mmJSON file of the N, C-alpha and C atoms, coordinates in Angstrom:
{"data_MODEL":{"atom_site":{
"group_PDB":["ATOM","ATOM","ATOM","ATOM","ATOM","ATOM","ATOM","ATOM","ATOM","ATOM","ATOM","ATOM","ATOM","ATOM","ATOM","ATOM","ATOM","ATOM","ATOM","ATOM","ATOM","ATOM","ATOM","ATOM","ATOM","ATOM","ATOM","ATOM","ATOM","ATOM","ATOM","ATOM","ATOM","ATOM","ATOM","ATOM","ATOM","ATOM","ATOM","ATOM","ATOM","ATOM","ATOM","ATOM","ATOM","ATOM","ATOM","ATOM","ATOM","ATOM","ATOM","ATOM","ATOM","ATOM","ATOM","ATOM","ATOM","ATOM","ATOM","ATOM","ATOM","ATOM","ATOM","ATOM","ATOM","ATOM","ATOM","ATOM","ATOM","ATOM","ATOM","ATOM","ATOM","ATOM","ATOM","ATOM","ATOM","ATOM","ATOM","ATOM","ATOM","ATOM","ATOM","ATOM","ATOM","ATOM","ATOM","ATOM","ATOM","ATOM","ATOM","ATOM","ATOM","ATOM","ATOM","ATOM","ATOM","ATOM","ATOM","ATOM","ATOM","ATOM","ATOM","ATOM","ATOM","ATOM","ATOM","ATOM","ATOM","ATOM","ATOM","ATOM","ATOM","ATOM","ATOM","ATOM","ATOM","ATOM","ATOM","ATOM","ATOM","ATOM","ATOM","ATOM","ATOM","ATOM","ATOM","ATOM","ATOM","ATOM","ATOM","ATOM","ATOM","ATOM","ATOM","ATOM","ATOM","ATOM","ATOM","ATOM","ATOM","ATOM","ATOM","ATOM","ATOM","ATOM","ATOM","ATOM","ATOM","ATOM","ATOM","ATOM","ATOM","ATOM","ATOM","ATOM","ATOM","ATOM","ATOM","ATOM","ATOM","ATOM","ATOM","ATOM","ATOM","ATOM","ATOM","ATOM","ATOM","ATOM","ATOM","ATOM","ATOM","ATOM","ATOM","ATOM","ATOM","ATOM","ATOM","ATOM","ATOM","ATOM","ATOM","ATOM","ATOM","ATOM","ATOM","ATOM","ATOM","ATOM","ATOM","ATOM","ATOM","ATOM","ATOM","ATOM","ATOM","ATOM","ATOM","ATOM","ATOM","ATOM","ATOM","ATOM","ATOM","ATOM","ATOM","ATOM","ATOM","ATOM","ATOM","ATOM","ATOM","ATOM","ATOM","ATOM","ATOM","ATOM","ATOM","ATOM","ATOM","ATOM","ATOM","ATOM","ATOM","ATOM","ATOM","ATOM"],
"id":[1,2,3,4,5,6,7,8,9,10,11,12,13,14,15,16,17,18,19,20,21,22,23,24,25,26,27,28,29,30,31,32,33,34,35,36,37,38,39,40,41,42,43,44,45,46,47,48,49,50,51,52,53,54,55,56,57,58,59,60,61,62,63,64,65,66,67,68,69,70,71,72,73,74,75,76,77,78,79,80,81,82,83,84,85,86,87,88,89,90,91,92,93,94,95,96,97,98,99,100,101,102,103,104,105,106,107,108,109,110,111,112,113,114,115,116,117,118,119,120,121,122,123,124,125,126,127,128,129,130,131,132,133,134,135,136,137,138,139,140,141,142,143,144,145,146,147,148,149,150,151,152,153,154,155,156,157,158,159,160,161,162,163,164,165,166,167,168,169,170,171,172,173,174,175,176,177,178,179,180,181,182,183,184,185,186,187,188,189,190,191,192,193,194,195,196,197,198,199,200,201,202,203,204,205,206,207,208,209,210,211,212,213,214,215,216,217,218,219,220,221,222,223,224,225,226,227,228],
"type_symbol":["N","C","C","N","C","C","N","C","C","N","C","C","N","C","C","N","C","C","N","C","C","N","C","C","N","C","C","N","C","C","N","C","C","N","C","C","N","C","C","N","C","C","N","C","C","N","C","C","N","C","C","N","C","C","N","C","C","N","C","C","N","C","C","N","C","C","N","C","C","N","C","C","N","C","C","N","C","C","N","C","C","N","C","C","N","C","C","N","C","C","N","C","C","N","C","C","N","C","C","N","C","C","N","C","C","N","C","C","N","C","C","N","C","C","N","C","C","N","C","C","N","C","C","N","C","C","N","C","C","N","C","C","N","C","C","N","C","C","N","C","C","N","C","C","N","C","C","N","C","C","N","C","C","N","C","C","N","C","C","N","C","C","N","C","C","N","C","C","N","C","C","N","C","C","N","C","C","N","C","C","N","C","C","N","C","C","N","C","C","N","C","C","N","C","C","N","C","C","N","C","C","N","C","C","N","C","C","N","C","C","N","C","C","N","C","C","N","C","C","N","C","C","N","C","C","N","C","C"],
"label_atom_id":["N","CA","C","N","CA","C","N","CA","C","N","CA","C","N","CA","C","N","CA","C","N","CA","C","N","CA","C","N","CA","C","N","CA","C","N","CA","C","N","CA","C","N","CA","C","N","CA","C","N","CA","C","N","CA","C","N","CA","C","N","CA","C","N","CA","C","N","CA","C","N","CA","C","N","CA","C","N","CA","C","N","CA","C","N","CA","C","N","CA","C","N","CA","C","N","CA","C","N","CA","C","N","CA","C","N","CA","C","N","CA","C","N","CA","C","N","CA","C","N","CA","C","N","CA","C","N","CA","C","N","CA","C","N","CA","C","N","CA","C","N","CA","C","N","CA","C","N","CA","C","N","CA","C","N","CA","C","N","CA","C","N","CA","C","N","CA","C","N","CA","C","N","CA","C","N","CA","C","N","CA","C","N","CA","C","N","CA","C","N","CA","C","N","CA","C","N","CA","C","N","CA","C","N","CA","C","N","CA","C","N","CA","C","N","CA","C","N","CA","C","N","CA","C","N","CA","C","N","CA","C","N","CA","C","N","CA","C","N","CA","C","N","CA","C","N","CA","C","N","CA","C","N","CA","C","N","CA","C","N","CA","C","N","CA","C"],
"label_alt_id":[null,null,null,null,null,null,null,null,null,null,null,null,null,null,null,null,null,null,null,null,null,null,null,null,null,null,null,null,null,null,null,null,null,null,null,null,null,null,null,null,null,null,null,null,null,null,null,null,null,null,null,null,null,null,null,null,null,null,null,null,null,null,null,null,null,null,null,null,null,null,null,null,null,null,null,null,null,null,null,null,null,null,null,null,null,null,null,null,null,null,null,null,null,null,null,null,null,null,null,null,null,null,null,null,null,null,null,null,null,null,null,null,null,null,null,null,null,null,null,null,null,null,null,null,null,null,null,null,null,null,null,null,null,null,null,null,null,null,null,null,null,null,null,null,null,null,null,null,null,null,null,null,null,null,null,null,null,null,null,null,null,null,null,null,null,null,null,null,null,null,null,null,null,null,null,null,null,null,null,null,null,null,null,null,null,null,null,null,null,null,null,null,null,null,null,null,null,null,null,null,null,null,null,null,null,null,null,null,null,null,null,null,null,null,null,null,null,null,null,null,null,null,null,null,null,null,null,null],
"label_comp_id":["UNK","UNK","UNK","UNK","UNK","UNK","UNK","UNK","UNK","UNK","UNK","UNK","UNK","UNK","UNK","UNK","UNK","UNK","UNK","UNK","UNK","UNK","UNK","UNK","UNK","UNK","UNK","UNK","UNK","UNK","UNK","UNK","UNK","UNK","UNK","UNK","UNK","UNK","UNK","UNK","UNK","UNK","UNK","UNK","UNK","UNK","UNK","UNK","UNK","UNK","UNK","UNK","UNK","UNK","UNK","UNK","UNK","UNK","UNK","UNK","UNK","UNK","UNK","UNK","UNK","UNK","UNK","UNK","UNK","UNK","UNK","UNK","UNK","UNK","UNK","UNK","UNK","UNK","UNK","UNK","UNK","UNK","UNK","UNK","UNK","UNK","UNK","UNK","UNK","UNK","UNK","UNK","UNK","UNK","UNK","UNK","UNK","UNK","UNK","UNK","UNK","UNK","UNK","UNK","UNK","UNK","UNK","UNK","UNK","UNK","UNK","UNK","UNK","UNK","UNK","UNK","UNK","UNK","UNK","UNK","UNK","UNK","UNK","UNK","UNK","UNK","UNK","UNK","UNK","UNK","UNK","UNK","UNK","UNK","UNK","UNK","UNK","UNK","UNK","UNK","UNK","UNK","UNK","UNK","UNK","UNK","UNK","UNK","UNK","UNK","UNK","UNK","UNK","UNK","UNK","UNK","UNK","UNK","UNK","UNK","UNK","UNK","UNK","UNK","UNK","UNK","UNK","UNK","UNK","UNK","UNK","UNK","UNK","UNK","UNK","UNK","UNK","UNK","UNK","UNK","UNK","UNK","UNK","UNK","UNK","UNK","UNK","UNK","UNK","UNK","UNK","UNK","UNK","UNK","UNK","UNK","UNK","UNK","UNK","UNK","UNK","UNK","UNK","UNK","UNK","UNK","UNK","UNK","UNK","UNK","UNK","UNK","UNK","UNK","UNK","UNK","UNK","UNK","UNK","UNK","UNK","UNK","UNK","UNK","UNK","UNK","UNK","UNK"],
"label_asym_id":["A","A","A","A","A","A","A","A","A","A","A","A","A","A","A","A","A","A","A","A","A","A","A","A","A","A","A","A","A","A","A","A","A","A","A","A","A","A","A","A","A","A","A","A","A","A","A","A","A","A","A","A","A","A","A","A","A","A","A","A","A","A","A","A","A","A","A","A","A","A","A","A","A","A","A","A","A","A","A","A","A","A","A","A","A","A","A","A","A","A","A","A","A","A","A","A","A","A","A","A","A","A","A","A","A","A","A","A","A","A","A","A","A","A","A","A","A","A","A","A","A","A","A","A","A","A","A","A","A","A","A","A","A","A","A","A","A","A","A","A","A","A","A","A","A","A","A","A","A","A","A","A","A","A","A","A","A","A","A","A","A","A","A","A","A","A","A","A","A","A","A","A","A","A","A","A","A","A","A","A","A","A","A","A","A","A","A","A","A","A","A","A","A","A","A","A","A","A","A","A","A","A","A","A","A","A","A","A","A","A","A","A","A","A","A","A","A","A","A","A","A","A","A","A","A","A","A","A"],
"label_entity_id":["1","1","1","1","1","1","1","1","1","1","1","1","1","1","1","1","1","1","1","1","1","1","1","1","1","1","1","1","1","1","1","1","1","1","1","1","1","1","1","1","1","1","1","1","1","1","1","1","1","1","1","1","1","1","1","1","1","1","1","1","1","1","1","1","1","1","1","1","1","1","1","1","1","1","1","1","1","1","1","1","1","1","1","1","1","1","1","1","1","1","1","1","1","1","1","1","1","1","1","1","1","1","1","1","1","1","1","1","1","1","1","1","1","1","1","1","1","1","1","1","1","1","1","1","1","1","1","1","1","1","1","1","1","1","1","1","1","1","1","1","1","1","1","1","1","1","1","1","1","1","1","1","1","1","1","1","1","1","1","1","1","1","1","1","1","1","1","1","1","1","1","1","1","1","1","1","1","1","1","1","1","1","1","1","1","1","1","1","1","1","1","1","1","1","1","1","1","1","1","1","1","1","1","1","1","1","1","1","1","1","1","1","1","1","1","1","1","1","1","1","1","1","1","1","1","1","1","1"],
"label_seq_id":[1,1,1,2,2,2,3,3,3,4,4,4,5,5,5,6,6,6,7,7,7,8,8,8,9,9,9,10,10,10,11,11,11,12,12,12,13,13,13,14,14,14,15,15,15,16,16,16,17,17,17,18,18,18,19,19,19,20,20,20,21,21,21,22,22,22,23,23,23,24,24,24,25,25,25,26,26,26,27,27,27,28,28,28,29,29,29,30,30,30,31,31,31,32,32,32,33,33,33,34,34,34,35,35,35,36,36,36,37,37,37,38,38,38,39,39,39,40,40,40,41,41,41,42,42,42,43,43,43,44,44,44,45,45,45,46,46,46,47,47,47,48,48,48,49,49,49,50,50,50,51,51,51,52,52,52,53,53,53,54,54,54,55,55,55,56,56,56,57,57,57,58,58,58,59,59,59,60,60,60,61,61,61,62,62,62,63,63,63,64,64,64,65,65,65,66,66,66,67,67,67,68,68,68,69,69,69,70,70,70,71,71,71,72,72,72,73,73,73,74,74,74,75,75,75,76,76,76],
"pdbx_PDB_ins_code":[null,null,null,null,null,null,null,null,null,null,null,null,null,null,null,null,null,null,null,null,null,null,null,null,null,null,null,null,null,null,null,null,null,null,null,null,null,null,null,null,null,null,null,null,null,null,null,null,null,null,null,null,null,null,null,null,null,null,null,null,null,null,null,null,null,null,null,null,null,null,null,null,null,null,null,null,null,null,null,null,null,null,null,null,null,null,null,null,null,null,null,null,null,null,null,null,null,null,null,null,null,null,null,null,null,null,null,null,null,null,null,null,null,null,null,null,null,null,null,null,null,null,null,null,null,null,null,null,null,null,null,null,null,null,null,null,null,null,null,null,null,null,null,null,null,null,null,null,null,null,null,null,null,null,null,null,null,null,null,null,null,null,null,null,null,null,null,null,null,null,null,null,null,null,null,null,null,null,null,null,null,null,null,null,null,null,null,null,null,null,null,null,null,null,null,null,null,null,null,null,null,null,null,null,null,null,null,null,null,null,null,null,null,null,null,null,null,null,null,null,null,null,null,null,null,null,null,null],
"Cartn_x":[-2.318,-3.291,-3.353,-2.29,-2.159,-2.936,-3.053,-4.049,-5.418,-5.744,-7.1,-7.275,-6.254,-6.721,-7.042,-5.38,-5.911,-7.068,-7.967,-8.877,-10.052,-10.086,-11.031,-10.887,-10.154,-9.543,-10.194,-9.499,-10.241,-11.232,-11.881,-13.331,-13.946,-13.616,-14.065,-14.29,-12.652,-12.604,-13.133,-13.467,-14.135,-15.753,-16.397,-17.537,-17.965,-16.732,-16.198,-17.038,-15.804,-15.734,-16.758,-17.301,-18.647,-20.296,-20.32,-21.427,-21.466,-20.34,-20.204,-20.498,-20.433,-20.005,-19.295,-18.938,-18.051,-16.775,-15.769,-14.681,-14.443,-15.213,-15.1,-16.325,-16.939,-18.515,-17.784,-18.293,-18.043,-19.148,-19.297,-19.981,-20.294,-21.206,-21.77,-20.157,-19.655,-18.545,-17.379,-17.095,-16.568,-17.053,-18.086,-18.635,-18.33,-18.459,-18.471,-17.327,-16.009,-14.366,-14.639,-14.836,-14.608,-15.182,-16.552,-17.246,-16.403,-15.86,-15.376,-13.914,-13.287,-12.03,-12.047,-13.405,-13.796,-13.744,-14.898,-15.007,-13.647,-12.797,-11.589,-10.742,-10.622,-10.32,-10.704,-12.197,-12.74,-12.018,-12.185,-12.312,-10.185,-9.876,-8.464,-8.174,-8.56,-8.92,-9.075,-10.56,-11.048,-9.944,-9.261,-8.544,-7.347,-6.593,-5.754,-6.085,-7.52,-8.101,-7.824,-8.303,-8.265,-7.007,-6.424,-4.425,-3.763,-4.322,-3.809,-4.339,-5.581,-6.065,-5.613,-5.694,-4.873,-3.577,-2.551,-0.926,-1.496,-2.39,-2.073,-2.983,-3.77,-3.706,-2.924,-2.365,-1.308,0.115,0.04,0.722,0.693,-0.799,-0.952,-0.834,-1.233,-1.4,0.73,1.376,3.1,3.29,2.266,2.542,1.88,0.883,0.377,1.22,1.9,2.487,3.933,4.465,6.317,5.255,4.16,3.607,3.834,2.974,2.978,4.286,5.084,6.778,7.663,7.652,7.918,7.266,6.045,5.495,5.743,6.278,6.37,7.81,9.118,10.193,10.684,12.047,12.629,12.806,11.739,11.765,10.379,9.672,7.857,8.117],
"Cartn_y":[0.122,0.903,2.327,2.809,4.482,4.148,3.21,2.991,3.775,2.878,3.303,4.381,5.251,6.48,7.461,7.056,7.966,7.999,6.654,6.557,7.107,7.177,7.652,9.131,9.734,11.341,11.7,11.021,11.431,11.491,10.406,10.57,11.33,12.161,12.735,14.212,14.562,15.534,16.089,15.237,14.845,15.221,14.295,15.222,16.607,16.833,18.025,19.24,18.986,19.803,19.649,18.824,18.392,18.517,18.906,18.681,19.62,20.407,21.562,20.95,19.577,18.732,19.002,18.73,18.311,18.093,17.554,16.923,16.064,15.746,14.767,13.831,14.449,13.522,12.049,11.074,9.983,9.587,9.418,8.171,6.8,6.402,5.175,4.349,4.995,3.697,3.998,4.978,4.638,3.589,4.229,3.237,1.878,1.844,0.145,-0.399,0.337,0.073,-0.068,0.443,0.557,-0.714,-1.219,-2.51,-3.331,-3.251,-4.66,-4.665,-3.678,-3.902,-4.598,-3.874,-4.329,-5.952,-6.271,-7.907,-8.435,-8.086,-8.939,-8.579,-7.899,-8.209,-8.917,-9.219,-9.994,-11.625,-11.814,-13.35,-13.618,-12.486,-12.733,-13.219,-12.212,-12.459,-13.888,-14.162,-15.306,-17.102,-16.557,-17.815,-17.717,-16.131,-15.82,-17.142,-16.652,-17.391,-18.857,-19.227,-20.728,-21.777,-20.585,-20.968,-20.876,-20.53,-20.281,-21.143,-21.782,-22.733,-24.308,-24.215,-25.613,-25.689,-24.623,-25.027,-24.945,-24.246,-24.814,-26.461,-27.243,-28.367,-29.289,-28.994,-29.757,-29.843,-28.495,-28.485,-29.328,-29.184,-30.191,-31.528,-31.942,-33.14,-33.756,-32.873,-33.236,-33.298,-32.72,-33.066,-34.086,-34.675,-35.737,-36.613,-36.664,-38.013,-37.839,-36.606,-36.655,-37.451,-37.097,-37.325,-39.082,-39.438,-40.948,-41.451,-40.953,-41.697,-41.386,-40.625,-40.231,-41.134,-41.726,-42.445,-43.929,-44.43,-45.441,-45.695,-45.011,-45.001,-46.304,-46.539,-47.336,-48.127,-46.986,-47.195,-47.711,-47.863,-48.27,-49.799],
"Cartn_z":[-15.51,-14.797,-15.355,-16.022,-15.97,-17.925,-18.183,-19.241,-19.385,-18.138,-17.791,-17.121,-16.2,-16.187,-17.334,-18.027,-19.586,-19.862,-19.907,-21.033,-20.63,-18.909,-18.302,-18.71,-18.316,-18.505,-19.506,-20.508,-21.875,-22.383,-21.978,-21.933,-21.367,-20.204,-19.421,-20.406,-20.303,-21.549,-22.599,-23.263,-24.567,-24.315,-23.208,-23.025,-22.455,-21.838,-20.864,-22.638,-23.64,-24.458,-25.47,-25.878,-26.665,-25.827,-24.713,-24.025,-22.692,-22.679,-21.502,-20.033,-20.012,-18.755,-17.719,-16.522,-15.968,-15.744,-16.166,-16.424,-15.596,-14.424,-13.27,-13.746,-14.906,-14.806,-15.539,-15.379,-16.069,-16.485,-17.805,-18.892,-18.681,-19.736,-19.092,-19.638,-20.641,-20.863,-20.302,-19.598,-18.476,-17.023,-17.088,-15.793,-16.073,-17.462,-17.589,-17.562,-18.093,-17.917,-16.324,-15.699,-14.236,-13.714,-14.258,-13.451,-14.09,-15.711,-15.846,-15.362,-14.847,-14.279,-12.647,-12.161,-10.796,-10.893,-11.625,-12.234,-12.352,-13.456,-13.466,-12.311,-11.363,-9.86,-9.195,-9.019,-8.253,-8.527,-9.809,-10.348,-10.12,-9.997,-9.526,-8.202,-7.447,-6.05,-5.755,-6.448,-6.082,-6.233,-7.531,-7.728,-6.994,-6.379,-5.387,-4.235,-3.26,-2.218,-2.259,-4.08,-3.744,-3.956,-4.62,-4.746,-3.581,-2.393,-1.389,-0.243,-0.301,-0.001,-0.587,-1.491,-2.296,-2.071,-1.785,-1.588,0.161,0.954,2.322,2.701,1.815,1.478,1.346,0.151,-0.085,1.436,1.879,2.778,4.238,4.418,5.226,4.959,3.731,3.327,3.46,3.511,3.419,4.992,5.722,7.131,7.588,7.348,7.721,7.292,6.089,5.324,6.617,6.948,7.613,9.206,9.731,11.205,11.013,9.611,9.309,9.304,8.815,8.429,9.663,10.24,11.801,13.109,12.54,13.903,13.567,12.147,12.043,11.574,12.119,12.396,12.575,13.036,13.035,14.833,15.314,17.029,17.355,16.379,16.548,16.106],
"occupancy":[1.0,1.0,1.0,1.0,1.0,1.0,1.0,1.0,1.0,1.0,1.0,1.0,1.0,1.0,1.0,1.0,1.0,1.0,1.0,1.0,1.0,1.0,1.0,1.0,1.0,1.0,1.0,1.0,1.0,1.0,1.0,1.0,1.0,1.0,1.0,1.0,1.0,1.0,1.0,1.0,1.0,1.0,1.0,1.0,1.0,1.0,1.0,1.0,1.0,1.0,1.0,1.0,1.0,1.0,1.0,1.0,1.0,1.0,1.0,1.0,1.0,1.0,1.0,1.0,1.0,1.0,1.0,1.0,1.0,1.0,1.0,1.0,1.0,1.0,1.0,1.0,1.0,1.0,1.0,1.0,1.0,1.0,1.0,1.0,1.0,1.0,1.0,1.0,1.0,1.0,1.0,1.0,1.0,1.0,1.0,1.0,1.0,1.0,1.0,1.0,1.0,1.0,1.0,1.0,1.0,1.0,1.0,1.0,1.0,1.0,1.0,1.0,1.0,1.0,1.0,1.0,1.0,1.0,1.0,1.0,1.0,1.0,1.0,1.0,1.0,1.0,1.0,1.0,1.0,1.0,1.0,1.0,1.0,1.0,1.0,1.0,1.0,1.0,1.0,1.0,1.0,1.0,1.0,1.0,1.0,1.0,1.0,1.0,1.0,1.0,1.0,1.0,1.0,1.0,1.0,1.0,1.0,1.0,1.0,1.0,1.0,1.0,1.0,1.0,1.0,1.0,1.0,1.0,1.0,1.0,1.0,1.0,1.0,1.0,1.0,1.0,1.0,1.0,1.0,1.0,1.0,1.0,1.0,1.0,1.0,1.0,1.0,1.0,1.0,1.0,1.0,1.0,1.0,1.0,1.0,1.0,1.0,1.0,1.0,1.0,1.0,1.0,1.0,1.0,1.0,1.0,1.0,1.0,1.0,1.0,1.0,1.0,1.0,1.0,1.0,1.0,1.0,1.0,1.0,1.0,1.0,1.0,1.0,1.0,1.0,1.0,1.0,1.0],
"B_iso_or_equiv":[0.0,0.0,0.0,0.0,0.0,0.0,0.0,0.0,0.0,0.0,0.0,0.0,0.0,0.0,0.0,0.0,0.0,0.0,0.0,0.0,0.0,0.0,0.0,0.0,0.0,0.0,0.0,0.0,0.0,0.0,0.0,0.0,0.0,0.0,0.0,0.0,0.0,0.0,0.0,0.0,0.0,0.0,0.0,0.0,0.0,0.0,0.0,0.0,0.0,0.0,0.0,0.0,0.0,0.0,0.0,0.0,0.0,0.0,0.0,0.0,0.0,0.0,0.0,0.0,0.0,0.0,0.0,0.0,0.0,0.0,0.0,0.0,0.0,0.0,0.0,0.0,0.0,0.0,0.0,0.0,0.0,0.0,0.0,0.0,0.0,0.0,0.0,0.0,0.0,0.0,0.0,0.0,0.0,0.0,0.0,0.0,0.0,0.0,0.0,0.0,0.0,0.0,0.0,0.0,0.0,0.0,0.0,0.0,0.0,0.0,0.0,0.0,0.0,0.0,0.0,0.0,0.0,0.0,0.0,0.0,0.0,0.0,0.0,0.0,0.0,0.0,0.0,0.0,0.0,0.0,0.0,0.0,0.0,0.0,0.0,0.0,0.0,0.0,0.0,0.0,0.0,0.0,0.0,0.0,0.0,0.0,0.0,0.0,0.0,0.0,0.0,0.0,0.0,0.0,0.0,0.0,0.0,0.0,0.0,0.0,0.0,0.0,0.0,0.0,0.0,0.0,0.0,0.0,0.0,0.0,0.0,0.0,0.0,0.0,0.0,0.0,0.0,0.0,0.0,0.0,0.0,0.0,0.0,0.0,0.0,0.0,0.0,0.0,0.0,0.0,0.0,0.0,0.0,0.0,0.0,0.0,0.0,0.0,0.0,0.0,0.0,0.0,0.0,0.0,0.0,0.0,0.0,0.0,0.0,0.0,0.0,0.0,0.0,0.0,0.0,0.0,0.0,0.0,0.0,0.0,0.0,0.0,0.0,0.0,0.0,0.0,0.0,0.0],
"pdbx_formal_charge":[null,null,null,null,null,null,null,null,null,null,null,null,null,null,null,null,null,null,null,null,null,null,null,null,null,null,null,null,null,null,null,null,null,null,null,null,null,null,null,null,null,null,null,null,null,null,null,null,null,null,null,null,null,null,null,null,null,null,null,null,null,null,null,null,null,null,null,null,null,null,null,null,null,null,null,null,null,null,null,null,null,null,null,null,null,null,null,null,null,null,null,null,null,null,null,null,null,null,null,null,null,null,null,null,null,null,null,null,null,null,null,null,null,null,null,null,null,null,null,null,null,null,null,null,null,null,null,null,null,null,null,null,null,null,null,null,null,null,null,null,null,null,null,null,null,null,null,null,null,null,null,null,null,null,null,null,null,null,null,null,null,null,null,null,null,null,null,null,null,null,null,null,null,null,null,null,null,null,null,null,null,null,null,null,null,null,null,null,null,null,null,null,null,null,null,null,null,null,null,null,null,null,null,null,null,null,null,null,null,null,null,null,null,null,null,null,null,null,null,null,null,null,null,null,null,null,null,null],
"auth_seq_id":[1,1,1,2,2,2,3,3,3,4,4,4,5,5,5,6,6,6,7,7,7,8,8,8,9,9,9,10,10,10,11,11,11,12,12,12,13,13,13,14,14,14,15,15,15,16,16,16,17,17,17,18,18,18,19,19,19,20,20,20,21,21,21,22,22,22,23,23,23,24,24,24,25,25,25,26,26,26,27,27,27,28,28,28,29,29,29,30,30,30,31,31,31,32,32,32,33,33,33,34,34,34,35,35,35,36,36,36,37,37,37,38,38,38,39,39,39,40,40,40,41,41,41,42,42,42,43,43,43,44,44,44,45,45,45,46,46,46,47,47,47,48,48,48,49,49,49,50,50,50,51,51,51,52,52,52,53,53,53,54,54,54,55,55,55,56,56,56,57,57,57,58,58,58,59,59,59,60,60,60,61,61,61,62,62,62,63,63,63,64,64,64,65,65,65,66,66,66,67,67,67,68,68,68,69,69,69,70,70,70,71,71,71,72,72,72,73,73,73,74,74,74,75,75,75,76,76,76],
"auth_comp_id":["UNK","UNK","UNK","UNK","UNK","UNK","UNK","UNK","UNK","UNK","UNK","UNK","UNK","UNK","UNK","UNK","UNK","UNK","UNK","UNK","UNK","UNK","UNK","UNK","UNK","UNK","UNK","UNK","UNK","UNK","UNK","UNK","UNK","UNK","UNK","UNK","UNK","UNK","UNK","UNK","UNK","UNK","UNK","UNK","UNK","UNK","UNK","UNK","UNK","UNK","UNK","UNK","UNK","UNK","UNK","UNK","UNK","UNK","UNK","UNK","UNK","UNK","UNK","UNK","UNK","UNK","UNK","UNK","UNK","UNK","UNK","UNK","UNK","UNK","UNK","UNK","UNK","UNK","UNK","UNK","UNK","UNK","UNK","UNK","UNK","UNK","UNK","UNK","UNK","UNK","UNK","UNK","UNK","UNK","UNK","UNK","UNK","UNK","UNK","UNK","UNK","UNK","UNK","UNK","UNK","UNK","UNK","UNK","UNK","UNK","UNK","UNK","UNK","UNK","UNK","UNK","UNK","UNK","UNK","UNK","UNK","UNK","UNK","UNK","UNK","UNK","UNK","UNK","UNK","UNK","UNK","UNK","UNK","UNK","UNK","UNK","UNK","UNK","UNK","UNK","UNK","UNK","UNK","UNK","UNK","UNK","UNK","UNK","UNK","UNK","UNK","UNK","UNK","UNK","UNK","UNK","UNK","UNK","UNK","UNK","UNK","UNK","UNK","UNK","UNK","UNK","UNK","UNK","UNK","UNK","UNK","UNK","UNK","UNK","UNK","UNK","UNK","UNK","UNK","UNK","UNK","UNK","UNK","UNK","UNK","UNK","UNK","UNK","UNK","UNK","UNK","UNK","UNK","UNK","UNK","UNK","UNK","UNK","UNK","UNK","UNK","UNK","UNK","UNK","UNK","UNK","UNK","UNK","UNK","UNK","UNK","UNK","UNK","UNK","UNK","UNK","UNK","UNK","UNK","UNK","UNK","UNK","UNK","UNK","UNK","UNK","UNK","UNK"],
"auth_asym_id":["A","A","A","A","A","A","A","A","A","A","A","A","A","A","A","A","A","A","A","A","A","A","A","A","A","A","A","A","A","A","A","A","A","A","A","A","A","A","A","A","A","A","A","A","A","A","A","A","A","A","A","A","A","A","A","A","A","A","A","A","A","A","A","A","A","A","A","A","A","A","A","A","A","A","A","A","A","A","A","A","A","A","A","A","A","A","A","A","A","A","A","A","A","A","A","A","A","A","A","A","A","A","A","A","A","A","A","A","A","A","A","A","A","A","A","A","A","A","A","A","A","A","A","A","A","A","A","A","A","A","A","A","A","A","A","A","A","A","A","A","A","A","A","A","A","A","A","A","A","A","A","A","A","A","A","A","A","A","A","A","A","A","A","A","A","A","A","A","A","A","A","A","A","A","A","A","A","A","A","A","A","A","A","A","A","A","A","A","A","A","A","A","A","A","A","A","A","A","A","A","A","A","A","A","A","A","A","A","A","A","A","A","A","A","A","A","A","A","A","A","A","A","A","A","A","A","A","A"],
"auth_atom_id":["N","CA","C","N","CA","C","N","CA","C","N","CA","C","N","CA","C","N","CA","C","N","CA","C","N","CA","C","N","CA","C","N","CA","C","N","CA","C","N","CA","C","N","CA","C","N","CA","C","N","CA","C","N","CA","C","N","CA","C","N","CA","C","N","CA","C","N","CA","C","N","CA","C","N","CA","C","N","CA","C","N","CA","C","N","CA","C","N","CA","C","N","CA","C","N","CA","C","N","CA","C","N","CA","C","N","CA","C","N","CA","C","N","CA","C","N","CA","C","N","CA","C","N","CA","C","N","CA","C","N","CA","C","N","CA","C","N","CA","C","N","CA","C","N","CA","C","N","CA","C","N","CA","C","N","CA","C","N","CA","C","N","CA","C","N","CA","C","N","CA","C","N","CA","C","N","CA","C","N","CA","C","N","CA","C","N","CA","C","N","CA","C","N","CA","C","N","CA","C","N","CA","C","N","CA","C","N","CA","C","N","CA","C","N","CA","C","N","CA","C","N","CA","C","N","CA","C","N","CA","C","N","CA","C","N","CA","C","N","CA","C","N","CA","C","N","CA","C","N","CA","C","N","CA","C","N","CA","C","N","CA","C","N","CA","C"],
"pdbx_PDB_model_num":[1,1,1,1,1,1,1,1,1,1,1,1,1,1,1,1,1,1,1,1,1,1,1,1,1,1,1,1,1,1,1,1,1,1,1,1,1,1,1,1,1,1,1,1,1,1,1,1,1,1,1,1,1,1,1,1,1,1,1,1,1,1,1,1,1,1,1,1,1,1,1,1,1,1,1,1,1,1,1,1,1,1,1,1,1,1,1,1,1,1,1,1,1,1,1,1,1,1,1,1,1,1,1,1,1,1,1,1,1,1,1,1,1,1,1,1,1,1,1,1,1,1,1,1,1,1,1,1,1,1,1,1,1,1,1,1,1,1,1,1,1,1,1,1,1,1,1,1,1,1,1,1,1,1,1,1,1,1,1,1,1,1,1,1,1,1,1,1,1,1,1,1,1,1,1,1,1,1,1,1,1,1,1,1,1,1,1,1,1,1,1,1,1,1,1,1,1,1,1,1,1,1,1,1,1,1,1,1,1,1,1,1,1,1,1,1,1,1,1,1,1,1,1,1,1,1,1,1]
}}}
């Protein structure tokens, strides 16, 4: 992460001193580090959600099978 602050910084800098800018202003290629970092969060997230959905699947699916082997015991 402290990557991308650098790179932001610097950039910032850079136009700061070439263009009598800002130093808070950000660039379009910053903006764009920023959407595509946003993006590869999202698509993390997203497979987070469904990894977490599939092991509580599977999870159920290990309770239905102990409910099945439990009701058809040695007392049924």
């Amino acid at each position: 992460m402290s990557w991308l602050r650098e790179r932001l910084l610097s950039q910032s800098l850079v136009e700061y001193n070439s263009q009598g800018r800002d130093p808070n202003y950000l660039s379009g290629e910053s903006l764009g580090l920023i959407h595509e970092l946003f993006l590869i969060m999202s698509v993390l997230i997203i497979f987070e959600m469904l990894n977490c959905a599939a092991n509580g699947f599977i999870k159920m699916q290990h309770l239905i099978v102990e409910a099945i082997l439990i009701s058809s015991g040695p007392y049924s």
